[in-house]
Amino acid sequence: MERIDVEPRQGWPSIIEQQGLIYWKTELPDGSVMPYWHESNAYTLGSDEVYEMEASVRLLMEMLVEAGDYIIESNLFSQMGIPGWAIPRIKETWESEPPMIYGRFDFAYGPEGFKLLEYNADTPTALVETAVQWHWCQDLYGAGGDQWNMVHELLVERWKELKERLPGDRLYLLHTSQEKSGEDFMTVGYMVETCREAGMTCELMPIEKLGLHEHLGFVDPEGRSVRSIFKLYPWEWMVHEEFADEALRRMGDEQGQTLWIEPIWKMMWSNKGILPVLWRLFPDHPNLLPAYFEGEQHSLSSYVRKPLLAREGANSLIVIDGQEADRGPDQGYGEEGYVVQQYTDLGSYDGNHPVLGVWTVDMEPAGLGIRESTGLVTNNLSRFVPHIIAD
Amino acid sequence: MSQRRRRRSRDVALVAVPVLALAFTACGGDDDTAYCVDQNDQIVENQYCDDDARSGGSSFFWLYGGSLISGNRYATGSRLKGGEKVAASNIAENARRGGFGSGSKTSASGVGRAAASHSGGG
């Protein structure tokens, strides 16, 4: 992989905004603005590297299935900070397999190859950016441009598969109106795009507007039953909120029930506790880093301590040779506990540290989106940088 | 690598996304949020609207798309203006609302930029 200089397109901000990336301005603490979309550079990969990632991800998906079984058999829920009242539904949906849609693996690609940093299984974002980079590729390289990017097509295909399977006459796609930059709204908006293309009836709605009727179950603002939901809102928050009991009680395909995408069992995969579980089951796997629940014995002197539940690198701490090297912003995460994962080199490209986000649709690897940072923690100051396949 | 090419021609362009992008930019995405207010348009706990809906009362309202008279925090006690006011007792067959979404216990407001806290980056 290499990082190359590229001439940015004339008028790129309005181009990407029209394609949904309306949240490309990251406001810095001093009030200045840093573009989150960065097209003055691009990463180039060889097709062999893409094939390798694709194969790794296929295998990791199978390993995750074993990890889910193991978490249930070994009853690791409390160690993972998953509340007791969610467990019966997690177990039940793990068995009955209601549909899932997507996820995103984050990899380091340093001198030792691809190393899994984590898997965002419940509410992955950067979907819009991933689409925008395809338009960038076409603008720059035309029909000859290549990119690992089948995300849109595979999402459309997946919705087509699910069209007959989802209860109700429409799918409600929920975002939170608490998020003000438009990132959550547009990510769900993009999902609407793919689901419409698949021929489904879609309703984009803030999750705050979801109503609960004593007899009908969940209803929309017009009083219609809400039978199928895609939500960009994490289960780890939902299970602590007011409607949690009823959502758990009324989960399913029947009248008065609601089918939720992603399914609640994704609380197992999206939890950082999955990292020590994978390492315990598959020690020395070349794509895994040694990882432990905090409190477990380990001999790592360079490691990253991550909260079981956290976003944007929040509350994570990097220790190199026993010394703190960097830390993410404090957003109050960590109450449920931590994992420690061996520190790994992300590689340095003109002083930038990329993280490779590999998309999965259902169980299939689907494409790539790269974010780079100048610091060691990939946080909300990272930049999305497009990529091309160079051979 | 040809099988990895998108092969999506230009004329199968995004349909919903540009419209939504424009709509969000124009409205700030705020207009869908409802706040429970009393007769003076003052924000009160959602509980009051829930109780009103259950009892068939008429003292509290859901206010859609209202904006603050002063300040920038939509907190209990703030006064709102404008928007659309609907009696809590009438709304969507007394459905309770707001049971998901407003109660995040962390300071994060959304799920975006869900970057990894990588070991050395992610």
Short mmCIF file of C-alpha atoms in Angstrom, two decimals:
data_model
loop_
_atom_site.label_atom_id
_atom_site.label_comp_id
_atom_site.label_asym_id
_atom_site.label_seq_id
_atom_site.Cartn_x
_atom_site.Cartn_y
_atom_site.Cartn_z
CA MET A 1 0.00 0.00 0.00
CA GLU A 2 1.18 3.50 -0.79
CA ARG A 3 -0.04 7.04 -0.26
CA ILE A 4 0.05 9.23 -3.33
CA ASP A 5 -0.55 12.91 -4.07
CA VAL A 6 -3.70 13.68 -6.03
CA GLU A 7 -5.04 16.89 -7.50
CA PRO A 8 -8.31 17.63 -5.68
CA ARG A 9 -11.33 18.15 -7.90
CA GLN A 10 -12.43 21.69 -8.57
CA GLY A 11 -15.38 22.43 -6.28
CA TRP A 12 -15.17 19.15 -4.36
CA PRO A 13 -17.12 20.38 -1.31
CA SER A 14 -20.34 20.88 -3.24
CA ILE A 15 -19.81 17.59 -5.10
CA ILE A 16 -19.51 15.54 -1.92
CA GLU A 17 -22.31 17.42 -0.20
CA GLN A 18 -24.65 16.56 -3.03
CA GLN A 19 -23.61 12.94 -2.64
CA GLY A 20 -24.60 13.04 1.01
CA LEU A 21 -21.35 13.97 2.74
CA ILE A 22 -22.78 17.12 4.28
CA TYR A 23 -20.81 16.61 7.49
CA TRP A 24 -17.31 16.98 6.05
CA LYS A 25 -16.34 19.92 8.25
CA THR A 26 -14.85 18.92 11.55
CA GLU A 27 -14.79 21.84 13.93
CA LEU A 28 -11.63 21.98 15.99
CA PRO A 29 -11.51 23.22 19.58
CA ASP A 30 -10.00 26.53 18.46
CA GLY A 31 -12.98 27.14 16.17
CA SER A 32 -11.18 26.42 12.91
CA VAL A 33 -12.44 23.79 10.51
CA MET A 34 -10.62 20.68 9.34
CA PRO A 35 -12.02 18.83 6.33
CA TYR A 36 -12.90 15.27 7.26
CA TRP A 37 -12.91 14.31 3.58
CA HIS A 38 -9.38 14.47 2.17
CA GLU A 39 -8.84 14.06 -1.56
CA SER A 40 -5.42 15.67 -1.90
CA ASN A 41 -4.06 12.20 -1.30
CA ALA A 42 -5.15 8.65 -1.95
CA TYR A 43 -4.03 5.21 -0.90
CA THR A 44 -3.13 2.72 -3.60
CA LEU A 45 -3.35 -1.00 -3.03
CA GLY A 46 -2.39 -4.03 -5.06
CA SER A 47 -5.05 -6.57 -5.94
CA ASP A 48 -3.10 -9.19 -3.98
CA GLU A 49 -3.55 -7.07 -0.85
CA VAL A 50 -7.27 -6.80 -1.47
CA TYR A 51 -7.59 -10.56 -1.98
CA GLU A 52 -5.72 -11.15 1.25
CA MET A 53 -8.03 -8.85 3.20
CA GLU A 54 -11.06 -10.42 1.62
CA ALA A 55 -9.91 -13.91 2.61
CA SER A 56 -9.09 -12.77 6.14
CA VAL A 57 -12.51 -11.24 6.57
CA ARG A 58 -14.30 -14.37 5.38
CA LEU A 59 -12.39 -16.36 7.94
CA LEU A 60 -12.96 -13.79 10.69
CA MET A 61 -16.71 -13.98 10.09
CA GLU A 62 -16.60 -17.72 10.75
CA MET A 63 -14.48 -17.15 13.83
CA LEU A 64 -17.02 -14.62 15.06
CA VAL A 65 -19.76 -17.23 14.81
CA GLU A 66 -17.71 -19.54 17.03
CA ALA A 67 -17.05 -16.64 19.39
CA GLY A 68 -20.78 -15.97 19.71
CA ASP A 69 -21.41 -19.62 20.63
CA TYR A 70 -18.58 -19.45 23.14
CA ILE A 71 -19.87 -16.29 24.82
CA ILE A 72 -23.25 -17.94 25.32
CA GLU A 73 -21.85 -21.30 26.49
CA SER A 74 -19.42 -19.66 28.89
CA ASN A 75 -21.93 -17.04 30.01
CA LEU A 76 -19.54 -14.12 29.53
CA PHE A 77 -22.31 -11.52 29.46
CA SER A 78 -21.62 -9.84 32.77
CA GLN A 79 -17.90 -9.73 32.01
CA MET A 80 -18.82 -7.94 28.77
CA GLY A 81 -21.05 -5.46 30.57
CA ILE A 82 -24.22 -6.78 28.92
CA PRO A 83 -27.18 -6.42 31.29
CA GLY A 84 -28.98 -9.55 32.43
CA TRP A 85 -32.38 -8.59 31.08
CA ALA A 86 -31.03 -8.53 27.50
CA ILE A 87 -29.55 -12.04 27.66
CA PRO A 88 -32.65 -14.17 26.91
CA ARG A 89 -33.32 -12.25 23.68
CA ILE A 90 -29.67 -12.30 22.69
CA LYS A 91 -29.67 -16.08 23.03
CA GLU A 92 -33.02 -16.50 21.33
CA THR A 93 -32.14 -14.32 18.30
CA TRP A 94 -28.70 -15.93 18.01
CA GLU A 95 -30.58 -19.20 17.44
CA SER A 96 -33.49 -17.94 15.32
CA GLU A 97 -31.26 -15.74 13.14
CA PRO A 98 -33.38 -12.71 12.27
CA PRO A 99 -31.74 -10.84 9.38
CA MET A 100 -28.60 -8.80 9.77
CA ILE A 101 -27.33 -6.27 7.25
CA TYR A 102 -23.84 -4.98 7.70
CA GLY A 103 -20.72 -4.36 9.72
CA ARG A 104 -17.24 -2.90 9.43
CA PHE A 105 -13.94 -4.42 10.50
CA ASP A 106 -11.13 -2.05 11.36
CA PHE A 107 -7.65 -3.27 10.55
CA ALA A 108 -4.17 -2.02 11.17
CA TYR A 109 -1.88 -2.67 8.22
CA GLY A 110 1.60 -2.38 9.59
CA PRO A 111 4.80 -4.36 8.99
CA GLU A 112 3.20 -7.51 10.40
CA GLY A 113 0.25 -7.56 8.04
CA PHE A 114 -3.46 -7.07 8.68
CA LYS A 115 -4.36 -7.00 12.36
CA LEU A 116 -7.93 -6.75 13.57
CA LEU A 117 -8.46 -3.74 15.80
CA GLU A 118 -12.21 -4.18 16.25
CA TYR A 119 -15.49 -5.00 14.57
CA ASN A 120 -18.29 -2.45 14.40
CA ALA A 121 -21.22 -4.80 14.09
CA ASP A 122 -24.19 -2.81 15.31
CA THR A 123 -24.04 0.79 14.08
CA PRO A 124 -21.14 1.22 11.68
CA THR A 125 -20.79 4.58 9.94
CA ALA A 126 -18.62 5.88 7.05
CA LEU A 127 -21.08 4.37 4.60
CA VAL A 128 -21.65 7.69 2.82
CA GLU A 129 -17.91 8.33 2.57
CA THR A 130 -17.43 4.89 1.10
CA ALA A 131 -19.93 5.72 -1.63
CA VAL A 132 -18.50 9.19 -2.21
CA GLN A 133 -15.04 7.74 -2.86
CA TRP A 134 -16.47 5.66 -5.70
CA HIS A 135 -17.73 8.81 -7.43
CA TRP A 136 -14.32 10.35 -6.81
CA CYS A 137 -12.70 7.33 -8.45
CA GLN A 138 -14.93 7.65 -11.50
CA ASP A 139 -14.33 11.39 -11.80
CA LEU A 140 -10.57 10.93 -11.70
CA TYR A 141 -9.97 7.68 -13.48
CA GLY A 142 -13.15 7.08 -15.48
CA ALA A 143 -14.02 3.57 -16.54
CA GLY A 144 -10.44 2.43 -15.95
CA GLY A 145 -10.53 3.28 -12.24
CA ASP A 146 -10.79 0.40 -9.83
CA GLN A 147 -11.61 0.29 -6.17
CA TRP A 148 -12.61 -2.38 -3.67
CA ASN A 149 -16.16 -1.18 -3.35
CA MET A 150 -19.17 -3.42 -3.82
CA VAL A 151 -20.91 -2.06 -0.75
CA HIS A 152 -23.79 -0.39 -2.57
CA GLU A 153 -24.55 -3.33 -4.83
CA LEU A 154 -24.37 -5.88 -2.03
CA LEU A 155 -26.64 -3.79 0.21
CA VAL A 156 -29.21 -3.56 -2.58
CA GLU A 157 -28.97 -7.31 -3.13
CA ARG A 158 -29.34 -7.97 0.57
CA TRP A 159 -32.47 -5.80 0.81
CA LYS A 160 -33.91 -7.65 -2.18
CA GLU A 161 -33.38 -10.94 -0.34
CA LEU A 162 -35.05 -9.57 2.75
CA LYS A 163 -37.95 -7.87 0.99
CA GLU A 164 -40.30 -10.83 1.33
CA ARG A 165 -38.98 -11.83 4.70
CA LEU A 166 -39.55 -8.62 6.64
CA PRO A 167 -42.93 -8.28 8.37
CA GLY A 168 -45.18 -5.31 7.58
CA ASP A 169 -45.59 -3.35 4.39
CA ARG A 170 -42.68 -1.00 4.95
CA LEU A 171 -39.31 -0.70 6.62
CA TYR A 172 -38.71 2.09 9.14
CA LEU A 173 -35.15 3.38 9.09
CA LEU A 174 -34.33 5.20 12.32
CA HIS A 175 -31.64 7.75 13.12
CA THR A 176 -31.23 9.88 16.20
CA SER A 177 -32.13 13.55 15.86
CA GLN A 178 -29.70 14.26 18.70
CA GLU A 179 -26.83 14.08 16.22
CA LYS A 180 -26.57 17.53 14.67
CA SER A 181 -23.92 17.33 11.96
CA GLY A 182 -26.10 15.22 9.70
CA GLU A 183 -23.80 12.21 9.82
CA ASP A 184 -26.28 9.83 11.39
CA PHE A 185 -29.15 11.22 9.33
CA MET A 186 -27.28 10.82 6.05
CA THR A 187 -25.92 7.39 6.91
CA VAL A 188 -29.47 6.20 7.39
CA GLY A 189 -30.48 8.25 4.34
CA TYR A 190 -27.95 6.28 2.35
CA MET A 191 -29.44 3.06 3.65
CA VAL A 192 -32.81 4.36 2.45
CA GLU A 193 -31.25 4.83 -0.99
CA THR A 194 -30.19 1.18 -1.19
CA CYS A 195 -33.42 -0.13 0.24
CA ARG A 196 -35.50 1.89 -2.23
CA GLU A 197 -33.37 0.64 -5.06
CA ALA A 198 -34.30 -2.85 -3.90
CA GLY A 199 -37.95 -1.94 -4.35
CA MET A 200 -38.93 -1.61 -0.72
CA THR A 201 -41.15 1.01 0.88
CA CYS A 202 -38.98 2.98 3.29
CA GLU A 203 -39.77 5.47 6.06
CA LEU A 204 -36.92 7.58 7.36
CA MET A 205 -37.71 8.60 10.93
CA PRO A 206 -35.97 9.84 14.07
CA ILE A 207 -35.93 7.14 16.75
CA GLU A 208 -37.26 9.79 19.14
CA LYS A 209 -40.52 9.74 17.19
CA LEU A 210 -41.13 6.04 17.65
CA GLY A 211 -44.27 5.58 19.68
CA LEU A 212 -45.37 2.77 21.94
CA HIS A 213 -49.04 1.85 22.16
CA GLU A 214 -50.30 -0.34 24.93
CA HIS A 215 -52.04 -2.76 22.58
CA LEU A 216 -50.49 -2.19 19.16
CA GLY A 217 -46.86 -2.19 20.20
CA PHE A 218 -44.57 0.21 18.37
CA VAL A 219 -46.34 2.73 16.16
CA ASP A 220 -45.27 5.57 13.91
CA PRO A 221 -46.56 9.13 14.42
CA GLU A 222 -49.62 8.31 12.34
CA GLY A 223 -50.48 5.37 14.54
CA ARG A 224 -49.44 2.68 12.04
CA SER A 225 -47.82 -0.45 13.41
CA VAL A 226 -44.06 -0.50 13.05
CA ARG A 227 -43.23 -4.09 12.21
CA SER A 228 -39.69 -3.84 10.77
CA ILE A 229 -36.94 -1.45 11.82
CA PHE A 230 -33.42 -0.70 10.73
CA LYS A 231 -31.84 1.50 13.39
CA LEU A 232 -28.57 3.38 13.50
CA TYR A 233 -28.74 3.50 17.26
CA PRO A 234 -26.84 1.03 19.41
CA TRP A 235 -28.46 -1.71 21.42
CA GLU A 236 -26.01 -0.94 24.21
CA TRP A 237 -27.86 2.36 24.69
CA MET A 238 -31.33 1.04 23.88
CA VAL A 239 -31.29 -1.63 26.58
CA HIS A 240 -30.94 1.08 29.19
CA GLU A 241 -33.70 3.31 27.83
CA GLU A 242 -37.37 3.60 28.65
CA PHE A 243 -38.72 1.40 25.85
CA ALA A 244 -36.21 -1.40 26.44
CA ASP A 245 -38.58 -3.75 28.27
CA GLU A 246 -41.26 -3.49 25.62
CA ALA A 247 -38.78 -3.77 22.74
CA LEU A 248 -37.46 -6.98 24.28
CA ARG A 249 -40.92 -8.31 25.06
CA ARG A 250 -42.31 -7.49 21.62
CA MET A 251 -39.42 -8.71 19.52
CA GLY A 252 -40.39 -10.85 16.56
CA ASP A 253 -42.37 -11.33 13.33
CA GLU A 254 -45.89 -11.52 14.73
CA GLN A 255 -48.64 -8.92 14.93
CA GLY A 256 -47.83 -6.45 17.70
CA GLN A 257 -44.15 -7.33 17.49
CA THR A 258 -41.21 -5.63 15.82
CA LEU A 259 -38.26 -7.11 13.96
CA TRP A 260 -35.10 -5.13 14.60
CA ILE A 261 -32.09 -4.81 12.28
CA GLU A 262 -29.38 -5.17 13.41
CA PRO A 263 -30.57 -7.98 15.70
CA ILE A 264 -29.89 -7.64 19.41
CA TRP A 265 -27.36 -10.49 19.45
CA LYS A 266 -24.99 -8.06 17.75
CA MET A 267 -24.35 -6.77 21.28
CA MET A 268 -21.92 -9.69 21.46
CA TRP A 269 -19.99 -8.85 18.28
CA SER A 270 -19.92 -5.08 18.66
CA ASN A 271 -18.58 -5.30 22.21
CA LYS A 272 -14.80 -4.93 22.61
CA GLY A 273 -14.98 -8.04 24.76
CA ILE A 274 -15.14 -9.93 21.48
CA LEU A 275 -11.40 -9.23 21.09
CA PRO A 276 -10.20 -11.25 24.11
CA VAL A 277 -12.75 -13.93 23.25
CA LEU A 278 -11.37 -14.29 19.72
CA TRP A 279 -7.82 -14.38 21.05
CA ARG A 280 -8.75 -17.04 23.61
CA LEU A 281 -10.34 -19.20 20.90
CA PHE A 282 -7.80 -18.55 18.16
CA PRO A 283 -4.48 -17.68 19.82
CA ASP A 284 -1.70 -16.73 17.42
CA HIS A 285 -4.07 -16.28 14.50
CA PRO A 286 -2.15 -14.00 12.10
CA ASN A 287 -4.95 -11.40 11.87
CA LEU A 288 -5.51 -11.15 15.61
CA LEU A 289 -3.68 -9.24 18.29
CA PRO A 290 -3.30 -10.62 21.80
CA ALA A 291 -6.20 -9.26 23.85
CA TYR A 292 -7.46 -9.75 27.38
CA PHE A 293 -10.24 -8.62 29.63
CA GLU A 294 -8.83 -6.13 32.07
CA GLY A 295 -7.86 -8.01 35.19
CA GLU A 296 -6.82 -11.11 33.30
CA GLN A 297 -3.15 -11.89 33.56
CA HIS A 298 -1.06 -10.75 30.60
CA SER A 299 2.49 -9.73 29.88
CA LEU A 300 1.85 -6.92 27.42
CA SER A 301 4.02 -3.86 28.01
CA SER A 302 2.74 -2.01 24.93
CA TYR A 303 -1.00 -2.10 24.68
CA VAL A 304 -4.20 -0.19 24.13
CA ARG A 305 -6.79 -0.14 26.88
CA LYS A 306 -10.24 0.23 25.38
CA PRO A 307 -13.62 0.50 27.11
CA LEU A 308 -15.92 -2.45 26.36
CA LEU A 309 -18.35 0.06 24.90
CA ALA A 310 -17.03 3.23 23.31
CA ARG A 311 -16.92 5.25 20.13
CA GLU A 312 -14.45 7.44 18.30
CA GLY A 313 -11.50 6.25 20.34
CA ALA A 314 -13.11 7.77 23.41
CA ASN A 315 -11.59 6.87 26.78
CA SER A 316 -8.95 4.66 25.22
CA LEU A 317 -5.41 4.76 26.43
CA ILE A 318 -2.23 3.79 24.58
CA VAL A 319 0.69 2.49 26.61
CA ILE A 320 4.05 1.90 24.95
CA ASP A 321 6.80 0.19 26.97
CA GLY A 322 4.88 0.82 30.15
CA GLN A 323 4.48 4.55 29.47
CA GLU A 324 1.33 6.37 28.42
CA ALA A 325 1.81 7.45 24.80
CA ASP A 326 -1.58 8.87 23.89
CA ARG A 327 -5.19 8.81 24.94
CA GLY A 328 -8.58 9.42 23.38
CA PRO A 329 -11.01 12.07 24.67
CA ASP A 330 -12.90 11.41 27.90
CA GLN A 331 -16.55 10.87 27.06
CA GLY A 332 -17.45 8.99 30.18
CA TYR A 333 -17.11 5.48 28.75
CA GLY A 334 -15.56 2.63 30.68
CA GLU A 335 -18.09 2.05 33.42
CA GLU A 336 -18.73 -1.48 32.11
CA GLY A 337 -15.04 -2.37 32.07
CA TYR A 338 -12.12 -2.50 29.68
CA VAL A 339 -10.11 -4.77 27.47
CA VAL A 340 -6.43 -4.51 26.73
CA GLN A 341 -5.12 -5.27 23.27
CA GLN A 342 -1.51 -5.45 22.19
CA TYR A 343 -0.29 -2.24 20.63
CA THR A 344 0.40 -2.58 16.94
CA ASP A 345 2.10 -0.40 14.38
CA LEU A 346 -0.37 1.17 11.96
CA GLY A 347 2.37 2.08 9.60
CA SER A 348 3.28 5.67 8.83
CA TYR A 349 2.61 7.29 5.46
CA ASP A 350 4.04 10.81 5.36
CA GLY A 351 3.35 10.89 9.10
CA ASN A 352 -0.23 9.65 8.75
CA HIS A 353 -1.55 6.48 10.34
CA PRO A 354 -4.27 4.73 8.35
CA VAL A 355 -6.94 2.37 9.64
CA LEU A 356 -8.53 0.14 7.02
CA GLY A 357 -12.27 -0.27 7.39
CA VAL A 358 -13.50 -3.38 5.60
CA TRP A 359 -17.25 -3.60 5.07
CA THR A 360 -19.27 -6.75 5.41
CA VAL A 361 -22.78 -7.16 4.04
CA ASP A 362 -24.48 -10.09 5.71
CA MET A 363 -21.49 -12.48 5.94
CA GLU A 364 -19.68 -11.21 2.82
CA PRO A 365 -16.69 -8.89 2.56
CA ALA A 366 -17.89 -5.92 0.51
CA GLY A 367 -15.39 -3.10 0.25
CA LEU A 368 -12.91 -0.75 1.82
CA GLY A 369 -12.81 2.72 3.37
CA ILE A 370 -9.63 4.20 4.83
CA ARG A 371 -9.34 6.80 7.55
CA GLU A 372 -6.03 8.27 8.60
CA SER A 373 -4.91 10.22 11.64
CA THR A 374 -1.87 12.16 12.60
CA GLY A 375 -2.05 10.94 16.19
CA LEU A 376 -2.07 7.38 17.43
CA VAL A 377 -5.76 7.29 18.34
CA THR A 378 -8.07 7.21 15.34
CA ASN A 379 -10.64 9.62 16.67
CA ASN A 380 -13.11 12.14 15.40
CA LEU A 381 -10.23 14.20 14.00
CA SER A 382 -9.39 11.49 11.52
CA ARG A 383 -9.79 12.02 7.77
CA PHE A 384 -11.41 9.78 5.22
CA VAL A 385 -8.99 9.28 2.31
CA PRO A 386 -10.10 7.53 -0.91
CA HIS A 387 -8.27 4.53 -2.29
CA ILE A 388 -7.68 2.90 -5.66
CA ILE A 389 -6.50 -0.50 -6.76
CA ALA A 390 -3.37 0.19 -8.71
CA ASP A 391 -2.85 -2.96 -10.76
CA MET B 1 -9.85 -7.14 -10.48
CA SER B 2 -12.59 -6.45 -12.94
CA GLN B 3 -15.20 -8.26 -10.85
CA ARG B 4 -14.62 -5.73 -8.11
CA ARG B 5 -15.44 -2.76 -10.23
CA ARG B 6 -18.63 -1.14 -9.28
CA ARG B 7 -20.04 -1.26 -12.79
CA ARG B 8 -22.70 1.12 -11.71
CA SER B 9 -23.21 3.52 -14.55
CA ARG B 10 -23.47 7.23 -14.00
CA ASP B 11 -27.13 7.40 -14.94
CA VAL B 12 -28.12 5.10 -12.06
CA ALA B 13 -27.36 8.05 -9.84
CA LEU B 14 -28.27 8.58 -6.22
CA VAL B 15 -31.94 9.50 -5.93
CA ALA B 16 -32.81 9.84 -2.26
CA VAL B 17 -29.43 10.97 -0.96
CA PRO B 18 -29.17 14.37 -2.72
CA VAL B 19 -32.72 15.27 -1.70
CA LEU B 20 -32.09 14.27 1.89
CA ALA B 21 -28.77 16.09 1.97
CA LEU B 22 -30.48 19.26 0.83
CA ALA B 23 -33.37 18.81 3.25
CA PHE B 24 -31.07 18.34 6.22
CA THR B 25 -28.98 21.37 5.32
CA ALA B 26 -32.09 23.51 4.94
CA CYS B 27 -33.87 22.43 8.11
CA GLY B 28 -30.98 21.56 10.35
CA GLY B 29 -32.67 18.23 10.88
CA ASP B 30 -34.33 19.58 13.98
CA ASP B 31 -37.92 19.82 12.87
CA ASP B 32 -38.79 16.25 13.74
CA THR B 33 -38.01 16.54 17.40
CA ALA B 34 -41.01 16.96 19.66
CA TYR B 35 -40.85 18.45 23.13
CA CYS B 36 -43.43 18.09 25.85
CA VAL B 37 -44.60 21.57 26.85
CA ASP B 38 -47.19 23.06 29.16
CA GLN B 39 -49.76 25.71 28.24
CA ASN B 40 -47.07 28.40 28.37
CA ASP B 41 -44.89 26.52 25.84
CA GLN B 42 -42.41 25.75 28.56
CA ILE B 43 -40.58 22.40 28.26
CA VAL B 44 -41.59 19.93 30.96
CA GLU B 45 -40.65 16.29 31.56
CA ASN B 46 -42.05 13.91 28.92
CA GLN B 47 -43.82 12.19 31.77
CA TYR B 48 -46.47 14.93 31.87
CA CYS B 49 -47.41 14.34 28.24
CA ASP B 50 -47.44 10.60 28.81
CA ASP B 51 -49.77 11.02 31.79
CA ASP B 52 -51.98 13.34 29.79
CA ALA B 53 -52.16 10.86 26.95
CA ARG B 54 -53.15 8.10 29.33
CA SER B 55 -55.69 10.15 31.25
CA GLY B 56 -57.15 11.95 28.24
CA GLY B 57 -56.27 15.26 29.83
CA SER B 58 -55.59 18.49 27.96
CA SER B 59 -52.95 20.40 29.88
CA PHE B 60 -49.84 19.29 28.04
CA PHE B 61 -48.77 19.29 24.41
CA TRP B 62 -46.18 17.86 22.07
CA LEU B 63 -44.53 20.77 20.27
CA TYR B 64 -43.00 19.92 16.89
CA GLY B 65 -40.36 22.07 15.26
CA GLY B 66 -40.42 24.79 17.89
CA SER B 67 -37.34 26.86 18.56
CA LEU B 68 -35.97 28.34 21.77
CA ILE B 69 -36.92 31.83 22.79
CA SER B 70 -33.46 32.23 24.33
CA GLY B 71 -30.37 30.15 24.98
CA ASN B 72 -29.35 27.02 23.15
CA ARG B 73 -30.32 24.16 25.43
CA TYR B 74 -33.58 22.34 24.98
CA ALA B 75 -33.84 21.57 28.66
CA THR B 76 -36.74 21.40 31.09
CA GLY B 77 -37.88 24.93 31.84
CA SER B 78 -36.90 26.42 28.47
CA ARG B 79 -39.57 28.33 26.61
CA LEU B 80 -40.29 27.51 22.98
CA LYS B 81 -41.92 29.46 20.19
CA GLY B 82 -43.38 28.54 16.82
CA GLY B 83 -43.78 24.98 15.66
CA GLU B 84 -46.86 22.84 15.72
CA LYS B 85 -48.62 22.07 19.00
CA VAL B 86 -50.65 18.88 19.42
CA ALA B 87 -52.57 18.00 22.56
CA ALA B 88 -50.81 15.10 24.25
CA SER B 89 -54.14 13.36 24.69
CA ASN B 90 -54.73 13.17 20.95
CA ILE B 91 -51.49 12.01 19.56
CA ALA B 92 -51.30 8.83 17.51
CA GLU B 93 -53.72 6.91 19.64
CA ASN B 94 -51.98 7.83 22.86
CA ALA B 95 -48.68 6.31 21.89
CA ARG B 96 -45.88 7.21 24.19
CA ARG B 97 -42.83 8.61 22.46
CA GLY B 98 -39.27 9.44 23.20
CA GLY B 99 -38.63 6.15 24.95
CA PHE B 100 -35.70 5.59 22.65
CA GLY B 101 -33.14 8.09 21.60
CA SER B 102 -33.02 10.83 24.15
CA GLY B 103 -31.54 8.91 27.00
CA SER B 104 -27.98 8.26 25.95
CA LYS B 105 -26.05 8.17 29.17
CA THR B 106 -22.83 9.28 27.58
CA SER B 107 -21.81 12.65 26.24
CA ALA B 108 -21.72 11.32 22.69
CA SER B 109 -24.67 12.60 20.74
CA GLY B 110 -24.72 10.18 17.85
CA VAL B 111 -22.97 7.12 16.62
CA GLY B 112 -20.93 8.76 13.93
CA ARG B 113 -17.23 8.75 13.25
CA ALA B 114 -17.33 5.42 14.99
CA ALA B 115 -13.64 5.02 14.74
CA ALA B 116 -11.72 2.35 16.43
CA SER B 117 -9.58 3.14 19.39
CA HIS B 118 -6.89 1.22 17.66
CA SER B 119 -3.91 -0.30 19.13
CA GLY B 120 -1.70 2.29 17.78
CA GLY B 121 -4.56 3.84 15.96
CA GLY B 122 -7.77 2.03 15.42
#
